Structure formats: structure tokens, C-alpha cells
Amino acid sequence: MTKRDSGKRERLVAAAVNLAYRNGFTSTSLADIAKESGVPLGNVYYYFKTRDDIAAAIIDHHRQAFDEFRARMVEVPSAKARLVSFINMTVANAGEVARHGSPSGSLCAELLKSETTGRDAVRPLLADPMGWMAEQFAEMGHGDDAGALALQLQASLQGASLLAQNAGDPDVLTREGARLKMWVNGL
């Protein structure tokens, strides 16, 4: 793939990620992706043969974003600070979350209802961060409870994201984020 081809594919993926987040994956057409990316519709089929290919690219984008976050966290000196950084990352997007929901959570909820599109591939979008959280809780000395604590943190963030979206109020997520940071710091 040439550099020019790579740029088109990146624009298509970015457009697909943004449209699927704003409008939902099932409501996003190939024509929408082409228009948003500035890539001719006929070229979309060169990069993505099926809607499943587009779903896979969106899922891969989200997984790469978490992998990049996890790589940055290696520099953070304590597990507690890493968990707080994860909460801060989520809360930093409270305005968007109040409008469109959790990027990963909304995609998971939508694709898990699908019979074919990305159903199994989407599961790690919430499971991988939870596994990472469990590692942090274990490092903090909560080995026996690490999985349960990770579940509590992920459930609280995803639940607050859904409630913020439902209320159209970013403050819902901001307040829950503050409470979760106090909770983590108190462990």
C-alpha cells in the first residue's frame, strides 16, 4: 500500500469512527463515510469489501487507542495514579459522552446486538481495559479482589456515561469521576 493509499484508508477509518460514534454504526452508510472522509465512494470498496471490514477497522482503532494509553501509563509511577489517569481520560470527554455515550461502550452495545458484524471482536473493547485495571488493583495489594474492583470501576464509568448521555448532562459523569477518584485514592 502506498503512502497515498494509506492516507485514504486512515481518512476512511477516522470518518467511520466519528460517524459510528455520532450516529451509530448501523446508521452509518458507506456513502456517509465517503462524504465525511472526502474519498470517492468507489474507493471505499477498495479498502473495505464489507461492512464487517469497516466494523473491524473501527474496533481496531479503539483497541489501538487503549494500547497507546496503556503504553503511556508505563511512565506513571504508581498503579493508583494510573487508575486515576484512566478515570481522568474518561471524564475529560464528558461533553461528548453526554451527547453520544461512551465511545467503546456504545459501540459494544450496538455490535453485540448484531448477528454478524463484529460481535466477538468487540468484546475486548471493555474487557481489555478491565483486565488492565485488575492488574493495577493487584499491584496495589488487592490481588484477591482485583477482578471485582476492576468490574466495579468499569461498571461505574460505563453506567455514569450512559446516565450522562440519558440526561444530556456531562456533570453526571464528572461527579461520578470525582467520586471514583476518591474511592481509588482511599484504597
PDB file of C-alpha atoms in Angstrom:
ATOM      1  CA  MET A   1       0.000   0.000   0.000  1.00  0.00           C
ATOM      2  CA  THR A   2       1.441   3.357  -0.988  1.00  0.00           C
ATOM      3  CA  LYS A   3       1.626   6.331   1.349  1.00  0.00           C
ATOM      4  CA  ARG A   4      -1.198   7.948  -0.624  1.00  0.00           C
ATOM      5  CA  ASP A   5      -3.320   4.803  -0.246  1.00  0.00           C
ATOM      6  CA  SER A   6      -2.544   4.693   3.467  1.00  0.00           C
ATOM      7  CA  GLY A   7      -3.727   8.292   3.856  1.00  0.00           C
ATOM      8  CA  LYS A   8      -7.045   7.493   2.198  1.00  0.00           C
ATOM      9  CA  ARG A   9      -7.542   4.454   4.379  1.00  0.00           C
ATOM     10  CA  GLU A  10      -6.722   6.481   7.512  1.00  0.00           C
ATOM     11  CA  ARG A  11      -9.243   9.153   6.456  1.00  0.00           C
ATOM     12  CA  LEU A  12     -11.874   6.489   5.835  1.00  0.00           C
ATOM     13  CA  VAL A  13     -11.256   4.870   9.220  1.00  0.00           C
ATOM     14  CA  ALA A  14     -11.330   8.240  11.011  1.00  0.00           C
ATOM     15  CA  ALA A  15     -14.602   9.099   9.271  1.00  0.00           C
ATOM     16  CA  ALA A  16     -16.093   5.684  10.092  1.00  0.00           C
ATOM     17  CA  VAL A  17     -15.051   6.004  13.764  1.00  0.00           C
ATOM     18  CA  ASN A  18     -16.539   9.500  14.054  1.00  0.00           C
ATOM     19  CA  LEU A  19     -19.779   8.676  12.245  1.00  0.00           C
ATOM     20  CA  ALA A  20     -20.314   5.401  14.097  1.00  0.00           C
ATOM     21  CA  TYR A  21     -19.818   7.271  17.371  1.00  0.00           C
ATOM     22  CA  ARG A  22     -22.098  10.195  16.491  1.00  0.00           C
ATOM     23  CA  ASN A  23     -24.813   8.321  14.590  1.00  0.00           C
ATOM     24  CA  GLY A  24     -24.340   4.657  15.456  1.00  0.00           C
ATOM     25  CA  PHE A  25     -22.688   2.004  13.321  1.00  0.00           C
ATOM     26  CA  THR A  26     -25.888   0.665  11.789  1.00  0.00           C
ATOM     27  CA  SER A  27     -26.995   4.182  10.807  1.00  0.00           C
ATOM     28  CA  THR A  28     -23.697   4.923   9.079  1.00  0.00           C
ATOM     29  CA  SER A  29     -23.637   4.189   5.365  1.00  0.00           C
ATOM     30  CA  LEU A  30     -20.677   3.751   3.056  1.00  0.00           C
ATOM     31  CA  ALA A  31     -21.785   6.940   1.299  1.00  0.00           C
ATOM     32  CA  ASP A  32     -21.679   8.792   4.641  1.00  0.00           C
ATOM     33  CA  ILE A  33     -18.139   7.537   5.264  1.00  0.00           C
ATOM     34  CA  ALA A  34     -17.031   8.521   1.763  1.00  0.00           C
ATOM     35  CA  LYS A  35     -18.515  12.011   2.099  1.00  0.00           C
ATOM     36  CA  GLU A  36     -17.063  12.595   5.594  1.00  0.00           C
ATOM     37  CA  SER A  37     -13.598  11.397   4.535  1.00  0.00           C
ATOM     38  CA  GLY A  38     -13.508  13.182   1.185  1.00  0.00           C
ATOM     39  CA  VAL A  39     -12.718   9.858  -0.510  1.00  0.00           C
ATOM     40  CA  PRO A  40     -14.839   8.894  -3.542  1.00  0.00           C
ATOM     41  CA  LEU A  41     -17.455   6.244  -2.753  1.00  0.00           C
ATOM     42  CA  GLY A  42     -15.991   3.817  -5.287  1.00  0.00           C
ATOM     43  CA  ASN A  43     -12.666   3.908  -3.444  1.00  0.00           C
ATOM     44  CA  VAL A  44     -14.291   2.807  -0.179  1.00  0.00           C
ATOM     45  CA  TYR A  45     -14.740  -0.685  -1.659  1.00  0.00           C
ATOM     46  CA  TYR A  46     -11.017  -0.860  -2.427  1.00  0.00           C
ATOM     47  CA  TYR A  47     -10.212  -0.596   1.277  1.00  0.00           C
ATOM     48  CA  PHE A  48     -13.292  -2.214   2.810  1.00  0.00           C
ATOM     49  CA  LYS A  49     -15.057  -5.020   0.981  1.00  0.00           C
ATOM     50  CA  THR A  50     -17.846  -5.405   3.571  1.00  0.00           C
ATOM     51  CA  ARG A  51     -19.456  -3.609   6.498  1.00  0.00           C
ATOM     52  CA  ASP A  52     -17.751  -6.202   8.699  1.00  0.00           C
ATOM     53  CA  ASP A  53     -14.401  -4.882   7.412  1.00  0.00           C
ATOM     54  CA  ILE A  54     -15.415  -1.380   8.457  1.00  0.00           C
ATOM     55  CA  ALA A  55     -16.555  -2.631  11.869  1.00  0.00           C
ATOM     56  CA  ALA A  56     -13.206  -4.392  12.279  1.00  0.00           C
ATOM     57  CA  ALA A  57     -11.339  -1.173  11.422  1.00  0.00           C
ATOM     58  CA  ILE A  58     -13.378   0.808  13.961  1.00  0.00           C
ATOM     59  CA  ILE A  59     -12.791  -1.828  16.640  1.00  0.00           C
ATOM     60  CA  ASP A  60      -9.075  -1.870  15.800  1.00  0.00           C
ATOM     61  CA  HIS A  61      -8.968   1.928  16.112  1.00  0.00           C
ATOM     62  CA  HIS A  62     -10.450   1.750  19.631  1.00  0.00           C
ATOM     63  CA  ARG A  63      -8.101  -1.068  20.649  1.00  0.00           C
ATOM     64  CA  GLN A  64      -5.088   0.877  19.370  1.00  0.00           C
ATOM     65  CA  ALA A  65      -6.198   3.949  21.325  1.00  0.00           C
ATOM     66  CA  PHE A  66      -6.312   1.880  24.526  1.00  0.00           C
ATOM     67  CA  ASP A  67      -2.949   0.267  23.704  1.00  0.00           C
ATOM     68  CA  GLU A  68      -1.458   3.763  23.300  1.00  0.00           C
ATOM     69  CA  PHE A  69      -2.943   4.822  26.644  1.00  0.00           C
ATOM     70  CA  ARG A  70      -1.561   1.699  28.314  1.00  0.00           C
ATOM     71  CA  ALA A  71       1.888   2.380  26.820  1.00  0.00           C
ATOM     72  CA  ARG A  72       1.832   5.959  28.193  1.00  0.00           C
ATOM     73  CA  MET A  73       0.886   4.643  31.617  1.00  0.00           C
ATOM     74  CA  VAL A  74       4.152   2.705  31.897  1.00  0.00           C
ATOM     75  CA  GLU A  75       5.755   6.053  32.784  1.00  0.00           C
ATOM     76  CA  VAL A  76       3.279   6.739  35.607  1.00  0.00           C
ATOM     77  CA  PRO A  77       4.934   5.623  38.862  1.00  0.00           C
ATOM     78  CA  SER A  78       2.015   4.100  40.768  1.00  0.00           C
ATOM     79  CA  ALA A  79      -0.937   1.856  39.995  1.00  0.00           C
ATOM     80  CA  LYS A  80      -3.215   4.235  41.882  1.00  0.00           C
ATOM     81  CA  ALA A  81      -2.106   7.163  39.708  1.00  0.00           C
ATOM     82  CA  ARG A  82      -2.602   5.054  36.570  1.00  0.00           C
ATOM     83  CA  LEU A  83      -6.186   4.246  37.580  1.00  0.00           C
ATOM     84  CA  VAL A  84      -6.856   7.913  38.320  1.00  0.00           C
ATOM     85  CA  SER A  85      -5.437   8.734  34.875  1.00  0.00           C
ATOM     86  CA  PHE A  86      -7.903   6.303  33.312  1.00  0.00           C
ATOM     87  CA  ILE A  87     -10.777   7.976  35.158  1.00  0.00           C
ATOM     88  CA  ASN A  88      -9.481  11.411  34.117  1.00  0.00           C
ATOM     89  CA  MET A  89      -9.295  10.299  30.466  1.00  0.00           C
ATOM     90  CA  THR A  90     -12.936   9.233  30.602  1.00  0.00           C
ATOM     91  CA  VAL A  91     -14.126  12.372  32.395  1.00  0.00           C
ATOM     92  CA  ALA A  92     -12.158  14.633  30.035  1.00  0.00           C
ATOM     93  CA  ASN A  93     -14.642  13.659  27.321  1.00  0.00           C
ATOM     94  CA  ALA A  94     -17.758  14.214  29.467  1.00  0.00           C
ATOM     95  CA  GLY A  95     -19.299  16.674  26.994  1.00  0.00           C
ATOM     96  CA  GLU A  96     -19.031  14.254  24.077  1.00  0.00           C
ATOM     97  CA  VAL A  97     -20.135  11.365  26.271  1.00  0.00           C
ATOM     98  CA  ALA A  98     -23.250  13.315  27.312  1.00  0.00           C
ATOM     99  CA  ARG A  99     -24.086  13.802  23.615  1.00  0.00           C
ATOM    100  CA  HIS A 100     -23.138  10.408  22.157  1.00  0.00           C
ATOM    101  CA  GLY A 101     -22.345   7.998  25.004  1.00  0.00           C
ATOM    102  CA  SER A 102     -19.148   6.122  25.759  1.00  0.00           C
ATOM    103  CA  PRO A 103     -17.225   5.549  22.511  1.00  0.00           C
ATOM    104  CA  SER A 104     -16.345   1.949  23.333  1.00  0.00           C
ATOM    105  CA  GLY A 105     -19.424   1.198  25.409  1.00  0.00           C
ATOM    106  CA  SER A 106     -21.855   2.456  22.767  1.00  0.00           C
ATOM    107  CA  LEU A 107     -20.092   0.524  20.014  1.00  0.00           C
ATOM    108  CA  CYS A 108     -20.092  -2.632  22.125  1.00  0.00           C
ATOM    109  CA  ALA A 109     -23.783  -2.279  22.953  1.00  0.00           C
ATOM    110  CA  GLU A 110     -24.674  -1.794  19.292  1.00  0.00           C
ATOM    111  CA  LEU A 111     -22.485  -4.522  17.774  1.00  0.00           C
ATOM    112  CA  LEU A 112     -23.328  -7.088  20.438  1.00  0.00           C
ATOM    113  CA  LYS A 113     -26.944  -6.887  19.218  1.00  0.00           C
ATOM    114  CA  SER A 114     -25.784  -7.700  15.689  1.00  0.00           C
ATOM    115  CA  GLU A 115     -25.895 -11.249  14.434  1.00  0.00           C
ATOM    116  CA  THR A 116     -22.746 -10.909  12.342  1.00  0.00           C
ATOM    117  CA  THR A 117     -20.986  -7.545  12.483  1.00  0.00           C
ATOM    118  CA  GLY A 118     -18.045  -7.623  14.877  1.00  0.00           C
ATOM    119  CA  ARG A 119     -19.910  -9.374  17.670  1.00  0.00           C
ATOM    120  CA  ASP A 120     -16.989 -11.374  19.047  1.00  0.00           C
ATOM    121  CA  ALA A 121     -14.317  -8.862  18.060  1.00  0.00           C
ATOM    122  CA  VAL A 122     -15.952  -6.038  20.030  1.00  0.00           C
ATOM    123  CA  ARG A 123     -15.884  -7.789  23.431  1.00  0.00           C
ATOM    124  CA  PRO A 124     -12.247  -6.843  24.211  1.00  0.00           C
ATOM    125  CA  LEU A 125     -13.074  -3.121  23.991  1.00  0.00           C
ATOM    126  CA  LEU A 126     -14.395  -3.259  27.546  1.00  0.00           C
ATOM    127  CA  ALA A 127     -12.690  -6.459  28.698  1.00  0.00           C
ATOM    128  CA  ASP A 128      -9.096  -5.364  27.939  1.00  0.00           C
ATOM    129  CA  PRO A 129      -9.294  -2.159  30.000  1.00  0.00           C
ATOM    130  CA  MET A 130     -10.911  -4.152  32.806  1.00  0.00           C
ATOM    131  CA  GLY A 131      -8.038  -6.640  32.710  1.00  0.00           C
ATOM    132  CA  TRP A 132      -5.575  -3.745  32.862  1.00  0.00           C
ATOM    133  CA  MET A 133      -7.494  -2.238  35.792  1.00  0.00           C
ATOM    134  CA  ALA A 134      -7.346  -5.593  37.602  1.00  0.00           C
ATOM    135  CA  GLU A 135      -3.555  -5.584  37.144  1.00  0.00           C
ATOM    136  CA  GLN A 136      -3.414  -2.128  38.727  1.00  0.00           C
ATOM    137  CA  PHE A 137      -5.570  -3.175  41.682  1.00  0.00           C
ATOM    138  CA  ALA A 138      -3.403  -6.284  42.145  1.00  0.00           C
ATOM    139  CA  GLU A 139      -0.267  -4.116  42.144  1.00  0.00           C
ATOM    140  CA  MET A 140      -1.920  -2.022  44.869  1.00  0.00           C
ATOM    141  CA  GLY A 141      -2.157  -5.172  47.020  1.00  0.00           C
ATOM    142  CA  HIS A 142      -5.748  -6.182  46.239  1.00  0.00           C
ATOM    143  CA  GLY A 143      -4.900  -9.396  44.373  1.00  0.00           C
ATOM    144  CA  ASP A 144      -7.855 -11.441  45.628  1.00  0.00           C
ATOM    145  CA  ASP A 145     -10.318  -8.635  44.878  1.00  0.00           C
ATOM    146  CA  ALA A 146      -8.588  -7.155  41.813  1.00  0.00           C
ATOM    147  CA  GLY A 147     -11.115  -8.519  39.318  1.00  0.00           C
ATOM    148  CA  ALA A 148     -14.101  -7.400  41.388  1.00  0.00           C
ATOM    149  CA  LEU A 149     -12.613  -3.930  41.882  1.00  0.00           C
ATOM    150  CA  ALA A 150     -11.942  -3.640  38.139  1.00  0.00           C
ATOM    151  CA  LEU A 151     -15.520  -4.666  37.420  1.00  0.00           C
ATOM    152  CA  GLN A 152     -16.773  -2.035  39.883  1.00  0.00           C
ATOM    153  CA  LEU A 153     -14.678   0.710  38.276  1.00  0.00           C
ATOM    154  CA  GLN A 154     -15.626  -0.215  34.712  1.00  0.00           C
ATOM    155  CA  ALA A 155     -19.314  -0.618  35.613  1.00  0.00           C
ATOM    156  CA  SER A 156     -19.328   2.755  37.373  1.00  0.00           C
ATOM    157  CA  LEU A 157     -17.687   4.568  34.465  1.00  0.00           C
ATOM    158  CA  GLN A 158     -19.881   2.922  31.824  1.00  0.00           C
ATOM    159  CA  GLY A 159     -23.018   3.396  33.906  1.00  0.00           C
ATOM    160  CA  ALA A 160     -22.235   7.057  34.563  1.00  0.00           C
ATOM    161  CA  SER A 161     -21.549   7.501  30.843  1.00  0.00           C
ATOM    162  CA  LEU A 162     -24.953   6.069  29.957  1.00  0.00           C
ATOM    163  CA  LEU A 163     -26.675   8.188  32.597  1.00  0.00           C
ATOM    164  CA  ALA A 164     -24.861  11.329  31.417  1.00  0.00           C
ATOM    165  CA  GLN A 165     -25.997  10.592  27.872  1.00  0.00           C
ATOM    166  CA  ASN A 166     -29.549   9.898  29.002  1.00  0.00           C
ATOM    167  CA  ALA A 167     -29.676  13.173  30.954  1.00  0.00           C
ATOM    168  CA  GLY A 168     -27.706  15.106  28.343  1.00  0.00           C
ATOM    169  CA  ASP A 169     -25.634  16.292  31.307  1.00  0.00           C
ATOM    170  CA  PRO A 170     -21.834  15.919  31.368  1.00  0.00           C
ATOM    171  CA  ASP A 171     -21.874  16.785  35.065  1.00  0.00           C
ATOM    172  CA  VAL A 172     -23.262  13.323  35.816  1.00  0.00           C
ATOM    173  CA  LEU A 173     -20.019  11.762  34.560  1.00  0.00           C
ATOM    174  CA  THR A 174     -17.867  14.480  36.100  1.00  0.00           C
ATOM    175  CA  ARG A 175     -19.388  13.940  39.559  1.00  0.00           C
ATOM    176  CA  GLU A 176     -19.073  10.155  39.332  1.00  0.00           C
ATOM    177  CA  GLY A 177     -15.483  10.530  38.140  1.00  0.00           C
ATOM    178  CA  ALA A 178     -14.658  12.654  41.212  1.00  0.00           C
ATOM    179  CA  ARG A 179     -16.250  10.044  43.479  1.00  0.00           C
ATOM    180  CA  LEU A 180     -14.350   7.230  41.782  1.00  0.00           C
ATOM    181  CA  LYS A 181     -11.032   9.062  42.151  1.00  0.00           C
ATOM    182  CA  MET A 182     -11.699   9.455  45.885  1.00  0.00           C
ATOM    183  CA  TRP A 183     -12.586   5.761  46.048  1.00  0.00           C
ATOM    184  CA  VAL A 184      -9.380   4.674  44.265  1.00  0.00           C
ATOM    185  CA  ASN A 185      -7.234   7.017  46.356  1.00  0.00           C
ATOM    186  CA  GLY A 186      -8.813   5.624  49.523  1.00  0.00           C
ATOM    187  CA  LEU A 187      -7.948   2.020  48.730  1.00  0.00           C
TER     188      LEU A 187
END
